[in-house]
Coordinates of C-alpha atoms in Angstrom, one line a residue:
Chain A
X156 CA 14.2 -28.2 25.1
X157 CA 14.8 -24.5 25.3
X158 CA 18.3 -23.4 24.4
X159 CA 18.7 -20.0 26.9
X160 CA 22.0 -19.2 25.0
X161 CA 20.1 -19.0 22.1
X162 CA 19.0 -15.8 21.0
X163 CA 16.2 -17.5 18.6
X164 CA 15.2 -21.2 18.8
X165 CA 12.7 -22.6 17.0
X166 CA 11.1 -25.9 18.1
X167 CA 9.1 -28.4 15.9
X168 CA 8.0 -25.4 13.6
X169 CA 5.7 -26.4 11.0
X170 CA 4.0 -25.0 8.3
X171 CA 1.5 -26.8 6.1
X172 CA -0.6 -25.8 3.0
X173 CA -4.1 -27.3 2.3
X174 CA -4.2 -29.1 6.0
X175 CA -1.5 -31.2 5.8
X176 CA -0.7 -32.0 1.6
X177 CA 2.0 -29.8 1.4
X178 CA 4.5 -29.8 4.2
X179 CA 6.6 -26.3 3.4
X180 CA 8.5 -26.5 6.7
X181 CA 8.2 -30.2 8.5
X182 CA 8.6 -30.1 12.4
X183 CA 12.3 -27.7 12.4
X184 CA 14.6 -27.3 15.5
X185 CA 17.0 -25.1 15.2
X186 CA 18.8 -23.1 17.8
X187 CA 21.0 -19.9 16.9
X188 CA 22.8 -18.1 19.5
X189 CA 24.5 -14.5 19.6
X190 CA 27.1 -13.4 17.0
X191 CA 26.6 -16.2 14.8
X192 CA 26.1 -16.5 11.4
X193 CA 23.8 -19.0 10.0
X194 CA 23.9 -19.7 6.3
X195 CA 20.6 -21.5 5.0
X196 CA 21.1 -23.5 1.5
X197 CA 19.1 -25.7 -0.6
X198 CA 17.0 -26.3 -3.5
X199 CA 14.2 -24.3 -4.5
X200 CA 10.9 -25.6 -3.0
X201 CA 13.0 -26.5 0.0
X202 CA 10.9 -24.3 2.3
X203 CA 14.3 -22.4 3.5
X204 CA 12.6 -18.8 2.2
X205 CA 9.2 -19.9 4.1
X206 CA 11.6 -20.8 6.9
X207 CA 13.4 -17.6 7.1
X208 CA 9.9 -15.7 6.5
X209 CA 8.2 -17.7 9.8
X210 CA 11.2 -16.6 11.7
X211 CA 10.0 -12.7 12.2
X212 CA 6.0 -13.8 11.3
X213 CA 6.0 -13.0 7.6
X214 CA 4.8 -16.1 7.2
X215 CA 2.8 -17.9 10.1
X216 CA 3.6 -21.2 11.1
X217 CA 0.8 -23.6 11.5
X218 CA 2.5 -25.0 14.8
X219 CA 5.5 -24.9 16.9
X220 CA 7.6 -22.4 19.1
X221 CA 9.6 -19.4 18.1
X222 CA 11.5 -18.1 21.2
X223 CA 13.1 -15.0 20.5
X224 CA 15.1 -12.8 23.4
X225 CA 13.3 -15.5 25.7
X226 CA 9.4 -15.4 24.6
X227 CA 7.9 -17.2 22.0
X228 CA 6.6 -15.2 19.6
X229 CA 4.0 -17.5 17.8
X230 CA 2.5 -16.9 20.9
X231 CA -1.0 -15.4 19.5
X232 CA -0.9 -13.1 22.2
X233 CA 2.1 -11.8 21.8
X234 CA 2.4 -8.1 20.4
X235 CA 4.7 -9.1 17.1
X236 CA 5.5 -5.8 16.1
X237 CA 7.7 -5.0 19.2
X238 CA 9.7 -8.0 18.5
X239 CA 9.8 -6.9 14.5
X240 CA 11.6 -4.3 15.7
X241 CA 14.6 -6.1 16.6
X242 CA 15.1 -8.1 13.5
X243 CA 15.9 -6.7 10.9
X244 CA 14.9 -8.2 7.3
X245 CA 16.6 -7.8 4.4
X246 CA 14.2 -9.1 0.7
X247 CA 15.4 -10.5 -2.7
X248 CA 13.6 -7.6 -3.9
X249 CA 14.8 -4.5 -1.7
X250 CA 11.1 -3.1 -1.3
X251 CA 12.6 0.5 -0.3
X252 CA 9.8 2.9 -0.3
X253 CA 9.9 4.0 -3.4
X254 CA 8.1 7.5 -2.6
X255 CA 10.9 8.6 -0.5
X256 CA 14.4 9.6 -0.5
X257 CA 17.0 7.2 0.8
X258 CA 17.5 9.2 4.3
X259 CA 13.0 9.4 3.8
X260 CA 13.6 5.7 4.2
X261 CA 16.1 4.9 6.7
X262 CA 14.5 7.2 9.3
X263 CA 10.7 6.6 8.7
X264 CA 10.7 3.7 11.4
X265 CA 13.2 4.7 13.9
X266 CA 11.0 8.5 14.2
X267 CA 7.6 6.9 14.3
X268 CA 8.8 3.7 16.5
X269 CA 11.6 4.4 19.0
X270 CA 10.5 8.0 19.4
X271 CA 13.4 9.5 17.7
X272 CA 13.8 13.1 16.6
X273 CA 14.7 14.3 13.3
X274 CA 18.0 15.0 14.0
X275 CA 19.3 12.1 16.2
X276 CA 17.9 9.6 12.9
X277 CA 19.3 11.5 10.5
X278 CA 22.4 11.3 12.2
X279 CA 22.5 8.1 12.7
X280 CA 21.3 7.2 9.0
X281 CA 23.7 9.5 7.6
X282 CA 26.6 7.8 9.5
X283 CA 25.5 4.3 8.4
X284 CA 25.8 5.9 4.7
X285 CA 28.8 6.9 5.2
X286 CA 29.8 3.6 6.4
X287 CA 28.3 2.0 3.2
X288 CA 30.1 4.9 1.2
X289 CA 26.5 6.3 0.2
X290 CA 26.4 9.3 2.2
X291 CA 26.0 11.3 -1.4
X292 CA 22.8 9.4 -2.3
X293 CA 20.8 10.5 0.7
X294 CA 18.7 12.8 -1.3
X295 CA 17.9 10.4 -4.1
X296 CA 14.6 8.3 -4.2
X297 CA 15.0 4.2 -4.8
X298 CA 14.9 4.8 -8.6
X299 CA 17.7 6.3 -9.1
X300 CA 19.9 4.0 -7.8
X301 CA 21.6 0.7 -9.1
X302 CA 20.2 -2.8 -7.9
X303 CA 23.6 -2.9 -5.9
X304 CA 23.2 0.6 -4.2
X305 CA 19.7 -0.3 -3.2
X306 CA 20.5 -3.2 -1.3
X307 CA 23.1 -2.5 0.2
X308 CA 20.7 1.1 1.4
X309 CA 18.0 -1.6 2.5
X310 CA 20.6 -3.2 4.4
X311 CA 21.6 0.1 6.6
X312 CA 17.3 1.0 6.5
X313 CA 17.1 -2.1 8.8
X314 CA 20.0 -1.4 10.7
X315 CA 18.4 1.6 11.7
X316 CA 16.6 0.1 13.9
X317 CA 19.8 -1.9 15.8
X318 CA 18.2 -4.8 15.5
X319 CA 19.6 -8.1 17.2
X320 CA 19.4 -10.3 14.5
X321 CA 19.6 -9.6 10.9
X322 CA 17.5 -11.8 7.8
X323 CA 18.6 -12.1 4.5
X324 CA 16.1 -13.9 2.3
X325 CA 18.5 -14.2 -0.7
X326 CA 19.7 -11.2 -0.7
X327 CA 21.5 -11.1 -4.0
X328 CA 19.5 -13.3 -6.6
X329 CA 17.9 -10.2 -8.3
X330 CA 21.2 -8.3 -8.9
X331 CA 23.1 -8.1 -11.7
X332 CA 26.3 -9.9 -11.2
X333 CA 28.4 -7.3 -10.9
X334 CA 26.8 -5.9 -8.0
X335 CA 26.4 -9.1 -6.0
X336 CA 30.3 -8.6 -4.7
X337 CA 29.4 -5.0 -2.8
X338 CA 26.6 -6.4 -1.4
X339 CA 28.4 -9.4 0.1
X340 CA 31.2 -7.6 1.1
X341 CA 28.6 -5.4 3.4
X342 CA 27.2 -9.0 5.1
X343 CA 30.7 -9.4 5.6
X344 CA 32.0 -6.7 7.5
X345 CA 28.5 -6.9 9.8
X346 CA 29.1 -10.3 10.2
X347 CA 33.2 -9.6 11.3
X348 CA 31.6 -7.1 13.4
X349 CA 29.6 -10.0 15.8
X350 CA 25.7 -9.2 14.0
X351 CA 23.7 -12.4 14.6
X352 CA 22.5 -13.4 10.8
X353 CA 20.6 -15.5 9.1
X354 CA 20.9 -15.7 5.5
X355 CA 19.5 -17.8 3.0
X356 CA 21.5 -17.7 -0.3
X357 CA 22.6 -19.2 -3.5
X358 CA 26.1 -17.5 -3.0
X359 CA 28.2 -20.5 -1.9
X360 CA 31.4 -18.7 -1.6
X361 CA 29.8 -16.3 0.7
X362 CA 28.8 -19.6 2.8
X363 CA 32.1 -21.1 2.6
X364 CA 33.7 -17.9 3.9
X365 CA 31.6 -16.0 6.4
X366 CA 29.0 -18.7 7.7
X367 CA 29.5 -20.3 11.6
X368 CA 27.1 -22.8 10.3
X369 CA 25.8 -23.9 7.2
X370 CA 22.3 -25.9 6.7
X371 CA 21.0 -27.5 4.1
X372 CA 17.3 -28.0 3.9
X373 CA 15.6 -30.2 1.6
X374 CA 11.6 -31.0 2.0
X375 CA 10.7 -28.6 4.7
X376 CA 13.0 -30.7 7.2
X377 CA 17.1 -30.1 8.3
X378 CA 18.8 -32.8 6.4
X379 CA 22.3 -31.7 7.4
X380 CA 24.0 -28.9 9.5
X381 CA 27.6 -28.4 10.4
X382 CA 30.7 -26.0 9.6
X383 CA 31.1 -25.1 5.9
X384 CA 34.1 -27.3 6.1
X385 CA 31.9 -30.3 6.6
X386 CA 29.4 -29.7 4.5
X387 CA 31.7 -28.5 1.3
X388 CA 34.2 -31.1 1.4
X389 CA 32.3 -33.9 3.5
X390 CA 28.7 -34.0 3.3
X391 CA 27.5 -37.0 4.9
X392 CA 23.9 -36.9 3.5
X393 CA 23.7 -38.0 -0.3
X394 CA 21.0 -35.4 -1.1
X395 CA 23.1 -32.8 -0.1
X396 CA 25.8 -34.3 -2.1
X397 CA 23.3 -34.3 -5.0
X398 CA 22.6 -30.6 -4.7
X399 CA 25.9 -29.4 -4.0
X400 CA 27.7 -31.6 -7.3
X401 CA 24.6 -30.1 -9.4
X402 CA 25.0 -26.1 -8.3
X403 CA 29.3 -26.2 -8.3
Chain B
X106 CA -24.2 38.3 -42.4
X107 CA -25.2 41.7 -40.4
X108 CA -28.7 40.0 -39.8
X109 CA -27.3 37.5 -38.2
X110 CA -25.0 38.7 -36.3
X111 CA -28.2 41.2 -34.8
X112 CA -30.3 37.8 -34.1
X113 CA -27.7 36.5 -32.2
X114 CA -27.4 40.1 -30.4
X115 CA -31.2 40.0 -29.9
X116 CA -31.3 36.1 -28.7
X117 CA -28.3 36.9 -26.2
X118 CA -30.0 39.6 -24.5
X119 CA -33.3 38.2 -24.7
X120 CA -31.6 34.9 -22.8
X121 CA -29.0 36.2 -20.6
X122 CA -29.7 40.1 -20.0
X123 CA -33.1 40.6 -19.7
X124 CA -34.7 40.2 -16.2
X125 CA -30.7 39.3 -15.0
X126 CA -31.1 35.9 -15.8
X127 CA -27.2 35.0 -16.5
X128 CA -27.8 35.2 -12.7
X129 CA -29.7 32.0 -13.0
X130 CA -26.1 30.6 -14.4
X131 CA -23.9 31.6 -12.4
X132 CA -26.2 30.3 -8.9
X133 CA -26.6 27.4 -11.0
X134 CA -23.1 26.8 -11.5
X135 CA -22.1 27.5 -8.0
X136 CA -24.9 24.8 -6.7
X137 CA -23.4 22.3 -9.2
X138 CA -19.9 22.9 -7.9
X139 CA -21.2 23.0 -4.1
X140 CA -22.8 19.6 -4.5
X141 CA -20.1 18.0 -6.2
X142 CA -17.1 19.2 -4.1
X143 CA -19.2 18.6 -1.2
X144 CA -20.1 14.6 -2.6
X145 CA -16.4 14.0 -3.2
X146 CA -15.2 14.7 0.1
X147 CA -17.9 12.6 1.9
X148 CA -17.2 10.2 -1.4
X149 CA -13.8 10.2 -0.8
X150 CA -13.8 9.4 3.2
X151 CA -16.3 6.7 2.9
X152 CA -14.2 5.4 0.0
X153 CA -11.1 4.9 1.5
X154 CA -13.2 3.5 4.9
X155 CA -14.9 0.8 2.7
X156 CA -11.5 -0.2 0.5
X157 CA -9.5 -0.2 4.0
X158 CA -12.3 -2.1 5.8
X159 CA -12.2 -4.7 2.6
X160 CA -8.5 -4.9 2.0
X161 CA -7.8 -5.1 5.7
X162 CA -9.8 -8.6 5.3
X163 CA -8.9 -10.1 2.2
X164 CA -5.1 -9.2 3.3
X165 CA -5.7 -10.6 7.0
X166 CA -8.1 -13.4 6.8
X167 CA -5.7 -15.5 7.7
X168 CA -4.6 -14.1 10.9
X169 CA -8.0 -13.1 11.9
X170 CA -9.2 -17.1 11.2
X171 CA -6.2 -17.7 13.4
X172 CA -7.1 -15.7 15.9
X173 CA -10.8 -16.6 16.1
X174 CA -13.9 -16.2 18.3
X175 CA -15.5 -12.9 17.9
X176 CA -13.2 -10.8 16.4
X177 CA -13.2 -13.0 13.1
X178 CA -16.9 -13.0 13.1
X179 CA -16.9 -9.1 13.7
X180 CA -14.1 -8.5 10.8
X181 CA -16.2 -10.7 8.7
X182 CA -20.0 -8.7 9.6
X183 CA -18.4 -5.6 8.9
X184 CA -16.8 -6.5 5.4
X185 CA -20.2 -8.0 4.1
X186 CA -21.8 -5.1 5.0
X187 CA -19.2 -2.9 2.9
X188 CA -20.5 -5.4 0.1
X189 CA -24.1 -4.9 0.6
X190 CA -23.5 -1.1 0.4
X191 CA -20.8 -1.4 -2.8
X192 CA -23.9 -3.7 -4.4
X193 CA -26.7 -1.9 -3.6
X194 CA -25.2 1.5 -4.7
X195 CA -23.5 0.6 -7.9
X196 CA -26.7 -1.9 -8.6
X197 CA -29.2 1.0 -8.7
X198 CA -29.4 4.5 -10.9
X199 CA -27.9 7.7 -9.2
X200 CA -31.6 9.3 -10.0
X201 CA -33.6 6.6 -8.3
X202 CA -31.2 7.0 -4.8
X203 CA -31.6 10.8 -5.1
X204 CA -35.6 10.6 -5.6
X205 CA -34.9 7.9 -2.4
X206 CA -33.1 10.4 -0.6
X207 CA -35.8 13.3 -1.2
X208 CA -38.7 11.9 -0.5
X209 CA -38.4 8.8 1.4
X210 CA -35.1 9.1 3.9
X211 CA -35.5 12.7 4.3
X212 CA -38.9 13.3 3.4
X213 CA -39.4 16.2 6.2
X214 CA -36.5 18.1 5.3
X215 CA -36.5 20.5 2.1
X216 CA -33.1 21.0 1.9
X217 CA -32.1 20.2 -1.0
X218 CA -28.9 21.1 -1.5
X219 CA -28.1 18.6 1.6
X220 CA -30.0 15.8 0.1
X221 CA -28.3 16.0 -2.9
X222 CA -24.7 16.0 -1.0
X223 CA -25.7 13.3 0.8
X224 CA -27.3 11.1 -2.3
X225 CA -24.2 12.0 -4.9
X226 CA -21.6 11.4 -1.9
X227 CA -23.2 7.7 -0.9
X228 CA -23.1 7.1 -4.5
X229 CA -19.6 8.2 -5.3
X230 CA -18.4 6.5 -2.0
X231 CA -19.1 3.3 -3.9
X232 CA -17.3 4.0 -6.9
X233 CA -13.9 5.5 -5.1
X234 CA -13.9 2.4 -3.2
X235 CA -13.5 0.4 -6.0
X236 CA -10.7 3.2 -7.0
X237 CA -8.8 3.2 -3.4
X238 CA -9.3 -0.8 -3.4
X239 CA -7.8 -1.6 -6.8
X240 CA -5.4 0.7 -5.9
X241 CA -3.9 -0.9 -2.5
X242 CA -4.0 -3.8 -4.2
X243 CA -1.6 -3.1 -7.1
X244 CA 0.8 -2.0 -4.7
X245 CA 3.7 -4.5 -4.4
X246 CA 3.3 -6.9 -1.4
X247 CA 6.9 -6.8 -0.6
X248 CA 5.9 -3.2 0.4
X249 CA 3.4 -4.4 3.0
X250 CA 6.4 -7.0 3.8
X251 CA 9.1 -4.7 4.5
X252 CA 6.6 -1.9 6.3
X253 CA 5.9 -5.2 8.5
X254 CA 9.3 -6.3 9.1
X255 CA 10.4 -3.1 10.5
X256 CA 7.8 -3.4 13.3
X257 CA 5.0 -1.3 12.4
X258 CA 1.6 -2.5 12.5
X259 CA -0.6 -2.9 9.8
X260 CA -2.6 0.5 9.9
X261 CA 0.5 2.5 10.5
X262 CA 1.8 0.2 6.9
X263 CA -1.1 1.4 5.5
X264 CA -1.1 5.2 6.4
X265 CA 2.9 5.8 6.0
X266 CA 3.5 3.4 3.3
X267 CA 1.4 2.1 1.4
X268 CA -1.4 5.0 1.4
X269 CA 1.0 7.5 0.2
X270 CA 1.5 5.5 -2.6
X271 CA -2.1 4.5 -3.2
X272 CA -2.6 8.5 -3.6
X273 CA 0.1 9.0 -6.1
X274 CA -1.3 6.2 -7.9
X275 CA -5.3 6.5 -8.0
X276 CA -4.8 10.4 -8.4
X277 CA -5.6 10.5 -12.0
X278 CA -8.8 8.2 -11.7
X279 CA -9.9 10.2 -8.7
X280 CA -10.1 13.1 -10.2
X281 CA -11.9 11.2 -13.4
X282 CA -14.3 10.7 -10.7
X283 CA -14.6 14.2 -10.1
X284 CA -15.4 15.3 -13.4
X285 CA -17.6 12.1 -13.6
X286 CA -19.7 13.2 -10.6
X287 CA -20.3 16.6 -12.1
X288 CA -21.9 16.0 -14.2
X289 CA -23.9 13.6 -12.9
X290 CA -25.2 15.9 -10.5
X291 CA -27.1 17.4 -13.8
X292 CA -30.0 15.2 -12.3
X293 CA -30.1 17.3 -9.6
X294 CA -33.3 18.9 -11.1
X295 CA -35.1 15.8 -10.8
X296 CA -36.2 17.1 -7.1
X297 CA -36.0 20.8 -7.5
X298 CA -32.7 22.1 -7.2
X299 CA -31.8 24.8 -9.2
X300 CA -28.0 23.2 -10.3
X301 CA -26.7 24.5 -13.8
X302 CA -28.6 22.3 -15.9
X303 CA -32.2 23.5 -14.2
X304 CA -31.2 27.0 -14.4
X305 CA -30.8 26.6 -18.6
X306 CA -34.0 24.7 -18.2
X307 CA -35.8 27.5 -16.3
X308 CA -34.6 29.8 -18.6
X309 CA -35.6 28.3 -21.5
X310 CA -39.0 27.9 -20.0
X311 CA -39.3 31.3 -19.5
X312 CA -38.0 32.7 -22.9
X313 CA -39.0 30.0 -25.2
X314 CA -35.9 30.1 -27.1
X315 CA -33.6 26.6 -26.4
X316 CA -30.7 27.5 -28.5
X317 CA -28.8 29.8 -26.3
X318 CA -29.4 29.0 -22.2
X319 CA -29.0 25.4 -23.5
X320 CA -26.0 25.6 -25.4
X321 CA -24.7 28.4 -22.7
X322 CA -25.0 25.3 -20.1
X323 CA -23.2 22.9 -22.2
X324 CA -20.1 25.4 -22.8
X325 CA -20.3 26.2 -19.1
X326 CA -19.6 22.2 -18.0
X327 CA -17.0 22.0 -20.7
X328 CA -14.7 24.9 -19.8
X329 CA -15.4 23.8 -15.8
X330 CA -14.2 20.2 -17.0
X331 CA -10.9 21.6 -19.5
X332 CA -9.8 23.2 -16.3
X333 CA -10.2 20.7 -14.0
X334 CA -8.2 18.5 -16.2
X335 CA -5.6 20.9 -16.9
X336 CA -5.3 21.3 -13.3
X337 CA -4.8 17.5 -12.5
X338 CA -2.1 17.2 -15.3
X339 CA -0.5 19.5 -13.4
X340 CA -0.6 17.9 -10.4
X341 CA 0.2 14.7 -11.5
X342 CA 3.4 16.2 -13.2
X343 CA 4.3 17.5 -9.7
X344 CA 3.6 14.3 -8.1
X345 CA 5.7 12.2 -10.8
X346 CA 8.7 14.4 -10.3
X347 CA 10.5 13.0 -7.1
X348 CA 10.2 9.3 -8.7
X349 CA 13.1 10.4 -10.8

């Protein structure tokens, strides 16, 4: 059952409200190994956000295996906030910390967790900026910044942390739609660049174009994985057919 | 008009100058301000104890359920008692816990300056719970979320994250608080402290006259309370001015 090439399985993972009424996630395998990039799609009340959430813990599964880098980290014993550490999260709604400054913000969590100095996170931070062509913003706090700025600054804050694999729980549904193209663009050149991501979105183009593998979720269970090819122009299962006629 | 004007020379001096008693004031005014910096500070740590210990709970039932055996049942001892205590003190008069406090809890000690820290401190504990409480949770749970997700643990969210902006936040209240609990400590009289409002008293005792110590009292509280909140508006001002 365990995938070793995998750099996060889960196996049977389930999640249930009110014992077992409502069945957000519904017994999910799912294996996702280095480098790739794994785009999660489906209709609202799918249980793909709650999926993405279990992944680092956010939300805790009410059974079932999550093996990250080898241990499974529903594991009650296990100390989640080492593992945390190496995936990053990226939120609809940015959450920067809105009482500190953009470089504040990036190096708050490399200082206080890997023991870095000042200097070697503000280096660091200031060269991902630069990278994301915000390097003149570093002074600025969260609010004086466009929706697209702050994303794509939330993006860098967890790659502070080099994290192994990077989660996007729809990254781009609360910016304006000019703004969603920078932000994509970023995912993009992380993805060309071999980060392991997981992305749930409403961005099909994105999912055409960048995803490895696209799955489509539909009542807390799989109902179809495979290339974007296959699922765009082929999809075998007739709700995914459904969803994809009503969205494009 | 001259008449008057030599009245109000005569009550003065009658009041305040003979016998030094504008002393009286100004030892009354520094007890006041003793006992209620002194209460904050012991109101303030208990405070943010009791909201952490009951936000820590109602945030982390859930994995503390999950978890189970005895460090649920411990979690959930500790957070009842936090409600006994928030019950009890904000269910009962601030005079009836000092008198409590005098002459039942400490009843061998005559300090009374103490007492009263201790009373007006237990009691204002209660109240910046509620403060600190309401506080952490208006604060965004994507806040909590993201803190999380970048691998620190829950009391580090708390004390680089989401504390921080708790301050920023209650600030203003606090400091309501403040002004709140001095004058509250007016009742310190009730077991023989000479605060501000005792010292009018005694002088108004001595002289007879309850015009000017009285009114002298009253003007005293309000120009302590103008400049308190003169003080805060600037603070907050500070405070407000890297959110833009």
């Amino acid at each position: 059952m365990r995938d070793n090439s995998a750099i996060i399985q889960t196996i049977g993972l389930k999640k249930y409200y009110n014992g077992e009424s409502i069945k957000a996630i519904d017994n999910v395998d799912l294996s996702i190994s280095r480098g790739e990039v794994v785009v999660i799609i489906g209709p609202s009340g799918s249980g793909k956000s709650t999926y993405l959430r279990s992944l680092n813990l956010l939300e805790l599964p009410t059974d079932g295996s999550i093996i990250f880098n080898g241990v499974d980290i529903a594991d009650k014993n296990v100390d989640i906030n080492v593992h945390r550490q190496k995936m990053g999260m990226v939120f609809q709604h940015f959450n920067l910390f809105p009482h500190m400054t953009v470089l504040g913000n990036m190096t708050l969590a490399p200082m206080k967790l890997l023991g870095k100095t000042r200097e070697e996170a503000e280096a660091k931070a200031m060269e991902l900026l630069r990278r994301v062509g915000l390097e003149n913003r570093a002074d600025a706090y969260p609010s004086q910044l466009s929706g697209g700025q702050k994303q794509r600054i939330a993006i860098v804050r967890a790659l502070c942390m080099e994290p192994d694999v990077m989660l996007f729980d729809e990254p781009t549904s609360a910016l304006d739609p000019e703004m969603v193209g920078e932000v994509l663009e970023l995912m993009k050149q992380l993805a060309d660049e071999g980060m392991t991501m997981v992305v749930v979105t409403h961005e099909m183009g994105f999912a055409r174009e960048v995803a490895d593998r696209v799955i489509f979720m539909c009542d807390g269970k799989i109902a179809e994985e495979g290339t974007p090819e296959e699922i765009f122009t082929a999809p075998q299962n007739p709700r995914t057919k459904q969803f994809l006629d009503s969205i494009l | 008009m001259k008449e008057f004007f030599q009245d109000f020379k005569d009550e003065f001096i009658l009041n305040f100058v003979d016998g030094n008693m504008w002393k009286w004031l100004v030892d009354g005014l520094k007890n006041t301000l003793i006992i209620t910096f002194f209460s904050l500070i012991i109101g303030v740590v208990i405070g943010i104890i009791v909201a952490s210990i009951r936000s820590t709970f109602d945030k982390n039932r859930e994995v503390y359920r999950r978890r189970g055996g005895f460090f649920y049942y411990f979690q959930w001892c500790i957070n009842a008692l936090a409600n006994v205590y928030l019950t009890v003190i904000r269910g009962t008069p601030v005079v009836v816990q000092l008198l409590i406090s005098y002459f039942i809890i400490f009843s061998s000690s005559r300090n009374g300056i103490g007492i009263a820290i201790f009373a007006f401190g237990l009691n204002s504990g209660a109240y910046v719970a509620e403060i600190f409480r309401g506080g952490i949770m208006a604060i965004d749970h994507g806040q909590f979320e993201a803190g999380r997700s970048l691998g620190f643990n829950y009391f580090q969210t708390m004390m680089y994250i989401i504390i921080p902006q708790v301050i920023k936040a209650v600030l203003p209240t606090l400091c309501n608080e403040f002004i709140v609990l001095l004058k509250e400590t007016s009742v310190a009289g009730y077991v023989g402290i000479m605060d501000l409002t005792k010292a009018g008293e005694l002088i108004r005792g001595r002289t007879f006259s309850a015009f000017m110590p009285l009114i002298a009292v009253a003007l005293i509280y309000l120009v302590v309370v103008v400049v308190l909140t003169q003080l805060v508006k600037i603070l907050e001002r500070r405070l407000r001015k890297n959110e833009r």
